[in-house]
Structure formats: structure tokens, C-alpha cells
CSV table of C-alpha atoms and ligand atoms in Angstrom, one decimal:
chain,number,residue,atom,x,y,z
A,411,UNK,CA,-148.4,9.8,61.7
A,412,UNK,CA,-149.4,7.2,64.4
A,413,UNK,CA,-146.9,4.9,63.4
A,414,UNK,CA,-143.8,7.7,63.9
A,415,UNK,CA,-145.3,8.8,67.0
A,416,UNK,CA,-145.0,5.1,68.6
A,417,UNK,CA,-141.8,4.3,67.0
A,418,UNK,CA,-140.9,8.1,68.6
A,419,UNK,CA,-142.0,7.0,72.1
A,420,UNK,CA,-140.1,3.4,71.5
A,421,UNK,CA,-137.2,5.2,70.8
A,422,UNK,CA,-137.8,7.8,73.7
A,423,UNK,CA,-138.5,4.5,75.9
A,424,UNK,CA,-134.7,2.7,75.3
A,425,UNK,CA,-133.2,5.7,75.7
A,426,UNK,CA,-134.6,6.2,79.1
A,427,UNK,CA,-133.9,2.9,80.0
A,428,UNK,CA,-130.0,3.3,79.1
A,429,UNK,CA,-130.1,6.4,81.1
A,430,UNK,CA,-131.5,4.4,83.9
A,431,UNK,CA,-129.4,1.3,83.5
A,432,UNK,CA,-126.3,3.2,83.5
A,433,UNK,CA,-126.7,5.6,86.5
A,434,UNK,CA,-127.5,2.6,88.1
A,435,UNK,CA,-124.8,0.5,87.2
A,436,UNK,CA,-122.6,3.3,88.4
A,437,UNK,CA,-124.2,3.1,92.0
A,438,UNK,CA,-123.0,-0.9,92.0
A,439,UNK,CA,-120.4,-0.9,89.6
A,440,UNK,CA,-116.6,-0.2,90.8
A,441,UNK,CA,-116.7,2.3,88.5
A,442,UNK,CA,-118.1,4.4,90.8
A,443,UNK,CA,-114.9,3.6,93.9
A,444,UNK,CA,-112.5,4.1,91.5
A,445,UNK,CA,-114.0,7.4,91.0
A,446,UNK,CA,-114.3,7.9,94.5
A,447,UNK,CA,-110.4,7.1,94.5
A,448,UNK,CA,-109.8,8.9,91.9
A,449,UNK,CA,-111.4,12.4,93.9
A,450,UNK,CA,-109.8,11.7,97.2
A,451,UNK,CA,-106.5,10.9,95.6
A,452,UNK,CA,-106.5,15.1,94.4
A,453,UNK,CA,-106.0,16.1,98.3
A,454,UNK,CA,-102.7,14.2,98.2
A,455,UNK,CA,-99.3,15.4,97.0
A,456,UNK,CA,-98.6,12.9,94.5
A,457,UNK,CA,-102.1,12.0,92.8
A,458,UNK,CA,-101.1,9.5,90.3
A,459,UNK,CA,-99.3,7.6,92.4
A,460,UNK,CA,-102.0,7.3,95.0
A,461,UNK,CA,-104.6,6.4,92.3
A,462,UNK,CA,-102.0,3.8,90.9
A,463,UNK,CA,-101.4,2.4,94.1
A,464,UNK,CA,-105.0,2.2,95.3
A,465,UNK,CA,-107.1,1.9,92.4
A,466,UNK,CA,-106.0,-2.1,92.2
A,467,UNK,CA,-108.0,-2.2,95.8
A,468,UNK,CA,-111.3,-0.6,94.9
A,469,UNK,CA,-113.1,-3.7,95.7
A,470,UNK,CA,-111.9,-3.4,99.5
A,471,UNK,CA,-112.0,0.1,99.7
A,472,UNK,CA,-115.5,0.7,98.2
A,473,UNK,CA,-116.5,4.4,98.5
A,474,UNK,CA,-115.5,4.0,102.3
A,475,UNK,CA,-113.0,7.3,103.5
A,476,UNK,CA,-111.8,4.9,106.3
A,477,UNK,CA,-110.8,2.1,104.4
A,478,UNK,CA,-109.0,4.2,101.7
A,479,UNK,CA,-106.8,5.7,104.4
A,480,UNK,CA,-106.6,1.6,105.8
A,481,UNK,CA,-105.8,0.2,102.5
A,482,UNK,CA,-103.3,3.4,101.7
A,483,UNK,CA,-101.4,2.6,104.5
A,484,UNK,CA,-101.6,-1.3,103.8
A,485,UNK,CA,-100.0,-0.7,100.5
A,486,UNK,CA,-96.9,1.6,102.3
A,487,UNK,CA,-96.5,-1.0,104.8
A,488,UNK,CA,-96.1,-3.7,102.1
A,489,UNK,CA,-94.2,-1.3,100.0
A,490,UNK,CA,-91.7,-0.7,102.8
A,491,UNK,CA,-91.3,-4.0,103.9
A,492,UNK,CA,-89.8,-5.5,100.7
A,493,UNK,CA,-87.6,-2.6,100.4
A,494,UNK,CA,-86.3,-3.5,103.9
A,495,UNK,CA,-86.2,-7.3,102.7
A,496,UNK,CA,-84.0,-5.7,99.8
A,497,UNK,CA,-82.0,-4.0,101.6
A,498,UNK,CA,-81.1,-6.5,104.2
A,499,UNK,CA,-80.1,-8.9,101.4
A,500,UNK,CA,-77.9,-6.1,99.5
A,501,UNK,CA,-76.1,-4.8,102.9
A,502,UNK,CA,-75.1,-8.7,103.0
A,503,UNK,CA,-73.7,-8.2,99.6
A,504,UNK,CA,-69.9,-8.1,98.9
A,505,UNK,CA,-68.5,-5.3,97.3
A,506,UNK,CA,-69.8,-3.0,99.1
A,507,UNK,CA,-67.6,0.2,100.9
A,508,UNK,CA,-67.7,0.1,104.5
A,509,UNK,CA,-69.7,3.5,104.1
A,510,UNK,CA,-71.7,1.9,102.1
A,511,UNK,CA,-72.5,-1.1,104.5
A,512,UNK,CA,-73.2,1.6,107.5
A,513,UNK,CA,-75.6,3.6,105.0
A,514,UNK,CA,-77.1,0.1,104.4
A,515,UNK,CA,-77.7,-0.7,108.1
A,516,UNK,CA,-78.4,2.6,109.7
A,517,UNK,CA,-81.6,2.6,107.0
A,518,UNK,CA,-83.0,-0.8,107.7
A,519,UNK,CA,-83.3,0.1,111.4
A,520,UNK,CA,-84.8,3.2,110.5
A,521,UNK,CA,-87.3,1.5,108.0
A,522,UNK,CA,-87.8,-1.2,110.8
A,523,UNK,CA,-89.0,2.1,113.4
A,524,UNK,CA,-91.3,3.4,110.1
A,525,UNK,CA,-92.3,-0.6,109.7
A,526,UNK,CA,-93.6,-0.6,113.3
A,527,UNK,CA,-95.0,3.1,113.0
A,528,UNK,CA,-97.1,1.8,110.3
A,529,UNK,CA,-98.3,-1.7,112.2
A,530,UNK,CA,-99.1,0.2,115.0
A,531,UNK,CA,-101.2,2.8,113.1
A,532,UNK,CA,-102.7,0.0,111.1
A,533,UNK,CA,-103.8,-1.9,114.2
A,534,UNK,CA,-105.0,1.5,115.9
A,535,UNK,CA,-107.3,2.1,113.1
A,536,UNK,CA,-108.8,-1.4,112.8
A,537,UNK,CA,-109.7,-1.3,116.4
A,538,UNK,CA,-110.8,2.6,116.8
A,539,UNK,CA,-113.9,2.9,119.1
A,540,UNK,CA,-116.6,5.8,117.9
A,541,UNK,CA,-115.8,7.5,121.3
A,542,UNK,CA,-111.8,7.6,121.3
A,543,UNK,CA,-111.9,8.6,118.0
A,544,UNK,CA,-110.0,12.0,118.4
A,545,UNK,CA,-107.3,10.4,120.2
A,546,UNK,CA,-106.9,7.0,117.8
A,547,UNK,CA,-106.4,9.8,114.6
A,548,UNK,CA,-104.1,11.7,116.6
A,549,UNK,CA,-101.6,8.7,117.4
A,550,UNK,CA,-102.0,7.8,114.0
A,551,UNK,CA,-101.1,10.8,112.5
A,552,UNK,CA,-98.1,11.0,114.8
A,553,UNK,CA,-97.1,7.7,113.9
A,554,UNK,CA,-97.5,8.5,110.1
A,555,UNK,CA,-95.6,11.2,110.6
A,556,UNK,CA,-93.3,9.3,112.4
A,557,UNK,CA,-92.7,7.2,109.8
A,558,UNK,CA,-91.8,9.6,107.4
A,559,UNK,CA,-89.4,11.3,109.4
A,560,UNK,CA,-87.5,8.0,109.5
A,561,UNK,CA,-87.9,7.4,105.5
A,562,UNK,CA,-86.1,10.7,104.9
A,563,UNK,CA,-83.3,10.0,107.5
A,564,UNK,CA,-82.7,6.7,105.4
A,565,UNK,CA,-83.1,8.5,102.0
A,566,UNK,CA,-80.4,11.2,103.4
A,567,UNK,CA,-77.5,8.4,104.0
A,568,UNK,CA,-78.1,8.1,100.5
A,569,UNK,CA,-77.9,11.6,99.0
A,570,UNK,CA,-74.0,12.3,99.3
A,571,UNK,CA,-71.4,11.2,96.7
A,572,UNK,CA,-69.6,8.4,98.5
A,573,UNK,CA,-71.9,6.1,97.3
A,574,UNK,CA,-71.9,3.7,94.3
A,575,UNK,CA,-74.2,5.1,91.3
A,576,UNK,CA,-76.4,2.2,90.7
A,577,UNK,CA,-77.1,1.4,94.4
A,578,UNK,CA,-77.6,4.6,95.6
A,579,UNK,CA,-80.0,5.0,92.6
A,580,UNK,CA,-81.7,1.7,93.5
A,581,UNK,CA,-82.1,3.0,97.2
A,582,UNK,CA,-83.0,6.1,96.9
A,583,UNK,CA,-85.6,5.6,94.1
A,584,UNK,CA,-87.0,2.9,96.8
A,585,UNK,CA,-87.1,5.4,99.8
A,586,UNK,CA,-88.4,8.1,97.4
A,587,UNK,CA,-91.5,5.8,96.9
A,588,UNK,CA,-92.2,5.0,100.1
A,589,UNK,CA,-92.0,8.4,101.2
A,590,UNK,CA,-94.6,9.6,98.6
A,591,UNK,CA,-96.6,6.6,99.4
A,592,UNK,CA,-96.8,7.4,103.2
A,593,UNK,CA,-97.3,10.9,102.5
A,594,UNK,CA,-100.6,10.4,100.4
A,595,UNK,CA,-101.1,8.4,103.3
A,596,UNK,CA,-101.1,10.9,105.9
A,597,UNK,CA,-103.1,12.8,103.7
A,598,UNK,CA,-105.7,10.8,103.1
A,599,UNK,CA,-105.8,10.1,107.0
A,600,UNK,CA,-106.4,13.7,107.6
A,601,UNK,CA,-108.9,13.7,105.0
A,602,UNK,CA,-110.9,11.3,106.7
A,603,UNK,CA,-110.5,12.6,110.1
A,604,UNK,CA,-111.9,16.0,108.0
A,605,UNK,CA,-115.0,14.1,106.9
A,606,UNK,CA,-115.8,12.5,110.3
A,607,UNK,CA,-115.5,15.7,112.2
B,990,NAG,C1,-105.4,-4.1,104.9
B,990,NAG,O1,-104.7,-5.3,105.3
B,990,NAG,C2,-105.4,-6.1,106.2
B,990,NAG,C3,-104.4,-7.2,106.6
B,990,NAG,O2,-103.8,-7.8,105.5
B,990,NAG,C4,-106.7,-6.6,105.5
B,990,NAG,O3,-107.4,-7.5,106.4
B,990,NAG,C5,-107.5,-5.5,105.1
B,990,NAG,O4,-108.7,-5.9,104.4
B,990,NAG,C6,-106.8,-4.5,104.3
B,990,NAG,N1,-107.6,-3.3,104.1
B,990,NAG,C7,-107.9,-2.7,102.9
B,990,NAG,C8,-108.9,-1.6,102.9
B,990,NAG,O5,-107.4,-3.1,101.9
């Protein structure tokens, strides 16, 4: 009797001290900011993509609303940049119809305008003061917006039929990224000017 009731309690202890171990590790562990990516990410259009996109940065963004909507726009910014590396390099290409080549050049000056859109709102956020705070996430969401006013532009040179099937694919599956990427921006942006009030 004695001897079931101690190896009861034993039993009873390592159990508590799993429980304990593991709601702790969840405090440290990333386990708990990818969760915390994984939550935010439902207040955005395209969830999957933003917890694809973001999860890989858990370590930098923590369980910190601020830096998600930093490192969310770091990862457009890249994003957009290589497409506009990419497309500078096809427009240089030969083959292309002159339609083509104005398609080509008329985007990467729009995705230049989103590129310093994006900068700007990145550099705005790093250097916000507590008491402009209202103002900073208002520029940035106009910039953001910005942004994605020019994305769609570029993606609409793209949309008719004078264009060659595998670049306009190629393109357009680019600028369709980049779009969704800003937009989960923009919404995560708001969603952290929501939670500072
Ligand atoms: C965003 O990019 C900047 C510059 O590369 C970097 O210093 C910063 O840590 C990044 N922020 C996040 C949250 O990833």
C-alpha cells in the first residue's frame, strides 16, 4: 500500500515536472514566436504566405508586433528588389517585341517608386519617436499603399495578350508575389498600429 502510494506520488511528481518544463520551454523557446507569427499572420489576406515568408525570421521578430510588421516589410523589399534585378536583366534580353521591352521598362520604374516606398517606410519605422507615432504609421501606411498601387500598375502591362506566354507568366507570377507580400504587409502594419493605440 505504502509502496503504490510513493511510486503514485513519483509518478504524479514527473508528470508535474513535464508540465512545468514544457510551458516553460514555450515561454523561451521559438516555438512560441512562431506561434505568435502564426496568429498575426490570420489578419492578413494571404496567411500562408505570410507565415512562409516570416516564420524563417522568428528569431528577429520574437513575439514583438513591431518587428513583424519591420521584418514583413524587409522580406517585400528584398523580394521586390530581385524581381527588379530580373527584370532589368530580361528587358536587356534579345527577342523581345518592342511592346514587350516598354512593358519591361515602364515596370522597373514603377518597382523602383515601390522600392523607395518601401526604404522610406523601413527607415520611418526604425527611427519612429513614441510621441510622432501617429504621424510615422500614417506615412507608412501611405507609402505601403503606395507601393502597391505601383505593383499593380506593373502587373497590368502584363495582363493583355501581346505578350509572350512564358515571360508574361514569369512576370506576372513575380508581381503577384510581391503584391501579396506587401499587402500582408500593410496588414500587419495596421495591426500593429491597432495594438499600440
Ligand atoms: C530588417 O532589415 C534590417 C536591415 O537589413 C535589419 O537590421 C533588421 O534586423 C531587419 N528586421 C527584422 C525584424 O528582421
Amino acid at each position: 500500500m505504502a509502496g503504490l502510494s510513493s511510486k503514485s506520488f513519483a509518478l504524479l511528481l514527473l508528470a508535474m515536472s513535464f508540465y512545468i518544463n514544457s510551458s516553460f520551454a514555450a515561454r523561451i523557446t521559438p516555438h512560441s514566436s512562431t506561434e505568435f507569427i502564426r496568429k498575426s499572420c490570420t489578419a492578413t489576406t494571404y496567411p500562408k504566405l505570410c507565415y512562409t515568408s516570416l516564420s524563417i525570421h522568428s528569431s528577429a521578430i520574437q513575439t514583438s508586433p513591431k518587428l513583424l510588421a519591420n521584418a514583413a516589410l524587409n522580406v517585400t523589399l528584398s523580394s521586390a528588389k530581385s524581381t527588379s534585378t530580373m527584370m532589368s536583366t530580361l528587358s536587356q534580353g534579345h527577342g523581345l517585341k518592342p511592346k514587350e521591352v516598354s512593358a519591361m521598362s515602364d515596370c522597373v520604374e514603377e518597382l523602383s517608386d515601390a522600392l523607395d516606398e518601401l526604404r522610406k517606410s523601413i527607415d520611418e519605422m526604425s527611427n519612429a519617436k513614441e510621441s510622432n507615432f501617429g504621424l510615422m504609421i500614417n506615412d507608412v501606411q501611405t507609402w505601403v499603399s503606395a507601393a502597391m498601387t505601383d505593383e499593380s500598375t506593373c502587373g497590368d502591362g502584363f495582363a493583355g495578350n501581346a505578350m509572350n506566354g512564358n515571360l508574361k507568366t514569369t512576370v506576372r507570377g513575380r508581381i503577384v508575389n510581391i503584391a501579396q507580400l506587401t499587402s500582408n504587409a500593410l496588414a500587419l502594419i495596421n495591426n500593429y498600429a491597432l495594438l499600440h493605440g
